[in-house]
PDB file of C-alpha atoms in Angstrom:
ATOM      1  CA  MET A  11     -85.531  54.086 106.055  1.00  0.00           C
ATOM      2  CA  LEU A  12     -86.970  56.989 105.282  1.00  0.00           C
ATOM      3  CA  PRO A  13     -85.910  60.045 105.107  1.00  0.00           C
ATOM      4  CA  ILE A  14     -87.634  62.338 107.844  1.00  0.00           C
ATOM      5  CA  SER A  15     -87.945  66.161 106.721  1.00  0.00           C
ATOM      6  CA  ASP A  16     -87.371  69.233 108.794  1.00  0.00           C
ATOM      7  CA  PHE A  17     -91.435  70.266 108.635  1.00  0.00           C
ATOM      8  CA  GLN A  18     -92.176  65.972 109.979  1.00  0.00           C
ATOM      9  CA  LYS A  19     -89.732  66.041 112.903  1.00  0.00           C
ATOM     10  CA  ILE A  20     -91.589  70.000 113.678  1.00  0.00           C
ATOM     11  CA  GLY A  21     -95.059  67.748 113.169  1.00  0.00           C
ATOM     12  CA  ILE A  22     -93.851  64.558 115.434  1.00  0.00           C
ATOM     13  CA  GLY A  23     -92.909  67.487 118.253  1.00  0.00           C
ATOM     14  CA  LEU A  24     -96.455  69.493 117.663  1.00  0.00           C
ATOM     15  CA  THR A  25     -98.245  65.856 117.891  1.00  0.00           C
ATOM     16  CA  GLY A  26     -96.034  64.905 120.582  1.00  0.00           C
ATOM     17  CA  PHE A  27     -97.131  68.000 122.737  1.00  0.00           C
ATOM     18  CA  GLY A  28    -100.461  68.136 121.892  1.00  0.00           C
ATOM     19  CA  THR A  29    -101.033  64.723 123.289  1.00  0.00           C
ATOM     20  CA  PHE A  30     -99.097  65.491 126.137  1.00  0.00           C
ATOM     21  CA  PHE A  31    -100.908  69.148 127.216  1.00  0.00           C
ATOM     22  CA  LEU A  32    -104.331  66.817 126.646  1.00  0.00           C
ATOM     23  CA  ILE A  33    -103.478  64.231 129.300  1.00  0.00           C
ATOM     24  CA  LEU A  34    -102.261  67.255 131.088  1.00  0.00           C
ATOM     25  CA  GLY A  35    -105.812  69.080 130.750  1.00  0.00           C
ATOM     26  CA  MET A  36    -107.751  65.700 131.590  1.00  0.00           C
ATOM     27  CA  LEU A  37    -105.570  65.107 134.877  1.00  0.00           C
ATOM     28  CA  LEU A  38    -106.091  68.600 135.895  1.00  0.00           C
ATOM     29  CA  PHE A  39    -109.794  68.190 136.250  1.00  0.00           C
ATOM     30  CA  PHE A  40    -110.800  68.955 132.229  1.00  0.00           C
ATOM     31  CA  ASP A  41    -109.108  72.540 132.313  1.00  0.00           C
ATOM     32  CA  THR A  42    -110.760  73.692 129.328  1.00  0.00           C
ATOM     33  CA  ALA A  43    -107.253  75.853 128.545  1.00  0.00           C
ATOM     34  CA  LEU A  44    -105.338  73.140 128.596  1.00  0.00           C
ATOM     35  CA  LEU A  45    -107.233  70.655 126.534  1.00  0.00           C
ATOM     36  CA  ALA A  46    -108.155  73.453 123.001  1.00  0.00           C
ATOM     37  CA  ILE A  47    -104.322  74.295 123.213  1.00  0.00           C
ATOM     38  CA  GLY A  48    -103.535  70.294 123.098  1.00  0.00           C
ATOM     39  CA  ASN A  49    -106.283  69.865 120.862  1.00  0.00           C
ATOM     40  CA  ILE A  50    -104.325  73.194 118.381  1.00  0.00           C
ATOM     41  CA  LEU A  51    -101.355  71.579 118.469  1.00  0.00           C
ATOM     42  CA  PHE A  52    -102.567  67.834 117.666  1.00  0.00           C
ATOM     43  CA  ILE A  53    -103.918  68.826 114.763  1.00  0.00           C
ATOM     44  CA  SER A  54    -101.518  71.527 113.068  1.00  0.00           C
ATOM     45  CA  GLY A  55     -98.864  68.354 114.278  1.00  0.00           C
ATOM     46  CA  LEU A  56    -100.867  66.259 112.687  1.00  0.00           C
ATOM     47  CA  ALA A  57    -100.880  68.884 109.220  1.00  0.00           C
ATOM     48  CA  PHE A  58     -96.872  69.179 109.350  1.00  0.00           C
ATOM     49  CA  VAL A  59     -96.253  65.677 109.535  1.00  0.00           C
ATOM     50  CA  ILE A  60     -98.446  64.501 106.282  1.00  0.00           C
ATOM     51  CA  GLY A  61     -98.732  67.417 104.898  1.00  0.00           C
ATOM     52  CA  MET A  62    -102.079  69.588 104.365  1.00  0.00           C
ATOM     53  CA  GLU A  63    -103.570  68.062 101.329  1.00  0.00           C
ATOM     54  CA  ARG A  64    -103.329  64.818 102.746  1.00  0.00           C
ATOM     55  CA  THR A  65    -104.818  65.971 105.986  1.00  0.00           C
ATOM     56  CA  TYR A  66    -107.699  67.612 104.185  1.00  0.00           C
ATOM     57  CA  ARG A  67    -108.545  64.411 102.339  1.00  0.00           C
ATOM     58  CA  PHE A  68    -108.035  62.008 105.398  1.00  0.00           C
ATOM     59  CA  PHE A  69    -110.560  64.174 107.329  1.00  0.00           C
ATOM     60  CA  PHE A  70    -113.056  65.043 104.597  1.00  0.00           C
ATOM     61  CA  GLN A  71    -113.512  61.444 103.210  1.00  0.00           C
ATOM     62  CA  ARG A  72    -116.840  60.497 102.542  1.00  0.00           C
ATOM     63  CA  HIS A  73    -117.207  57.545 105.013  1.00  0.00           C
ATOM     64  CA  LYS A  74    -115.111  59.656 107.626  1.00  0.00           C
ATOM     65  CA  MET A  75    -117.189  62.563 107.871  1.00  0.00           C
ATOM     66  CA  LYS A  76    -119.393  61.382 110.798  1.00  0.00           C
ATOM     67  CA  GLY A  77    -115.864  61.395 112.639  1.00  0.00           C
ATOM     68  CA  THR A  78    -114.781  64.699 111.650  1.00  0.00           C
ATOM     69  CA  ALA A  79    -118.028  66.290 112.995  1.00  0.00           C
ATOM     70  CA  ALA A  80    -117.686  64.300 116.475  1.00  0.00           C
ATOM     71  CA  PHE A  81    -114.334  65.268 116.807  1.00  0.00           C
ATOM     72  CA  VAL A  82    -114.465  68.975 115.486  1.00  0.00           C
ATOM     73  CA  GLY A  83    -117.720  68.958 117.311  1.00  0.00           C
ATOM     74  CA  GLY A  84    -116.108  67.853 120.725  1.00  0.00           C
ATOM     75  CA  MET A  85    -113.205  70.357 120.426  1.00  0.00           C
ATOM     76  CA  LEU A  86    -116.029  73.186 119.689  1.00  0.00           C
ATOM     77  CA  VAL A  87    -117.896  71.853 122.684  1.00  0.00           C
ATOM     78  CA  VAL A  88    -114.594  71.724 124.628  1.00  0.00           C
ATOM     79  CA  LEU A  89    -114.242  75.362 123.772  1.00  0.00           C
ATOM     80  CA  VAL A  90    -117.736  76.673 124.519  1.00  0.00           C
ATOM     81  CA  GLY A  91    -117.244  75.138 128.556  1.00  0.00           C
ATOM     82  CA  TRP A  92    -118.243  72.007 129.015  1.00  0.00           C
ATOM     83  CA  PRO A  93    -114.981  69.875 128.715  1.00  0.00           C
ATOM     84  CA  VAL A  94    -116.036  66.763 129.709  1.00  0.00           C
ATOM     85  CA  ILE A  95    -118.659  66.724 127.482  1.00  0.00           C
ATOM     86  CA  GLY A  96    -116.775  68.057 124.838  1.00  0.00           C
ATOM     87  CA  MET A  97    -114.152  65.012 125.376  1.00  0.00           C
ATOM     88  CA  CYS A  98    -116.047  62.426 125.578  1.00  0.00           C
ATOM     89  CA  VAL A  99    -117.755  63.660 121.851  1.00  0.00           C
ATOM     90  CA  GLU A 100    -113.645  64.160 120.462  1.00  0.00           C
ATOM     91  CA  LEU A 101    -113.464  60.642 121.842  1.00  0.00           C
ATOM     92  CA  TYR A 102    -115.590  59.357 119.879  1.00  0.00           C
ATOM     93  CA  GLY A 103    -114.599  61.228 116.815  1.00  0.00           C
ATOM     94  CA  PHE A 104    -110.814  60.227 116.990  1.00  0.00           C
ATOM     95  CA  VAL A 105    -111.951  56.267 117.727  1.00  0.00           C
ATOM     96  CA  LEU A 106    -114.345  56.535 114.401  1.00  0.00           C
ATOM     97  CA  LEU A 107    -111.926  58.135 112.612  1.00  0.00           C
ATOM     98  CA  PHE A 108    -108.120  56.472 113.586  1.00  0.00           C
ATOM     99  CA  SER A 109    -109.881  53.018 114.083  1.00  0.00           C
ATOM    100  CA  GLY A 110    -108.489  51.476 110.823  1.00  0.00           C
ATOM    101  CA  PHE A 111    -105.091  52.146 112.342  1.00  0.00           C
ATOM    102  CA  PHE A 112    -105.853  50.293 115.502  1.00  0.00           C
ATOM    103  CA  PRO A 113    -104.600  46.800 114.061  1.00  0.00           C
ATOM    104  CA  VAL A 114    -101.381  48.495 112.258  1.00  0.00           C
ATOM    105  CA  ALA A 115    -100.654  50.415 115.561  1.00  0.00           C
ATOM    106  CA  ILE A 116    -101.561  47.101 117.609  1.00  0.00           C
ATOM    107  CA  SER A 117     -99.512  44.728 115.580  1.00  0.00           C
ATOM    108  CA  PHE A 118     -96.613  47.370 115.871  1.00  0.00           C
ATOM    109  CA  ILE A 119     -96.552  46.905 119.478  1.00  0.00           C
ATOM    110  CA  ARG A 120     -97.371  42.823 119.869  1.00  0.00           C
ATOM    111  CA  ARG A 121     -93.387  43.385 118.467  1.00  0.00           C
ATOM    112  CA  ILE A 122     -91.810  45.568 121.584  1.00  0.00           C
ATOM    113  CA  PRO A 123     -90.659  43.623 124.330  1.00  0.00           C
ATOM    114  CA  VAL A 124     -92.327  44.177 127.599  1.00  0.00           C
ATOM    115  CA  LEU A 125     -95.305  45.837 125.633  1.00  0.00           C
ATOM    116  CA  GLY A 126     -96.082  42.843 123.798  1.00  0.00           C
ATOM    117  CA  MET A 127     -96.240  40.481 127.050  1.00  0.00           C
ATOM    118  CA  ALA A 128     -98.497  43.072 128.522  1.00  0.00           C
ATOM    119  CA  LEU A 129    -100.824  43.022 125.189  1.00  0.00           C
ATOM    120  CA  ASP A 130    -100.898  39.049 126.308  1.00  0.00           C
ATOM    121  CA  LEU A 131    -102.408  39.310 129.681  1.00  0.00           C
ATOM    122  CA  PRO A 132    -105.587  37.594 130.164  1.00  0.00           C
ATOM    123  CA  GLY A 133    -108.044  40.781 130.502  1.00  0.00           C
ATOM    124  CA  ILE A 134    -105.800  42.690 127.970  1.00  0.00           C
ATOM    125  CA  SER A 135    -105.858  39.990 125.157  1.00  0.00           C
ATOM    126  CA  THR A 136    -109.226  39.703 124.263  1.00  0.00           C
ATOM    127  CA  LEU A 137    -109.864  43.108 124.368  1.00  0.00           C
ATOM    128  CA  VAL A 138    -106.981  43.306 121.835  1.00  0.00           C
ATOM    129  CA  ALA A 139    -107.953  40.424 119.992  1.00  0.00           C
ATOM    130  CA  LYS A 140    -111.375  42.554 118.991  1.00  0.00           C
ATOM    131  CA  ILE A 141    -109.584  45.714 118.471  1.00  0.00           C
ATOM    132  CA  GLY A 142    -106.617  44.428 116.754  1.00  0.00           C
ATOM    133  CA  ASP A 143    -108.480  42.216 114.144  1.00  0.00           C
ATOM    134  CA  GLY A 144    -108.922  43.997 110.895  1.00  0.00           C
ATOM    135  CA  SER A 145    -111.139  42.176 109.121  1.00  0.00           C
ATOM    136  CA  HIS A 146    -114.141  44.090 110.921  1.00  0.00           C
ATOM    137  CA  GLN A 147    -113.777  47.639 111.562  1.00  0.00           C
ATOM    138  CA  MET A 148    -115.583  50.090 113.694  1.00  0.00           C
ATOM    139  CA  VAL A 149    -116.600  52.238 110.910  1.00  0.00           C
TER     140      VAL A 149
END
């Protein structure tokens, strides 16, 4: 098992709180303040988990610039005051940025007893098969 440093533990907490605030902001009718706090916590948590240099390299790779622009642009649109449009743009950027990670996440979820069976349900299995196939990526 890999050792986890204190910075990475803090980063996991920040990322978790960021995700919580993003979900809470969407549940409370796209509250701009909660979405902004969630975005800041999510990005800072990612920087704590993988480090500043690797975060910079991740977001500013040549083939991920479109996703980065959409993600940051969505954050700015949320801050301007159009949270629904901003979250849609941000979601598009998130999918472009993290599409290479989706097959790994799905293969991990398949090993979890209850969730693995849920991924085999009729409607979900076709969607998961499209997303989980690593041969064609969305980027």
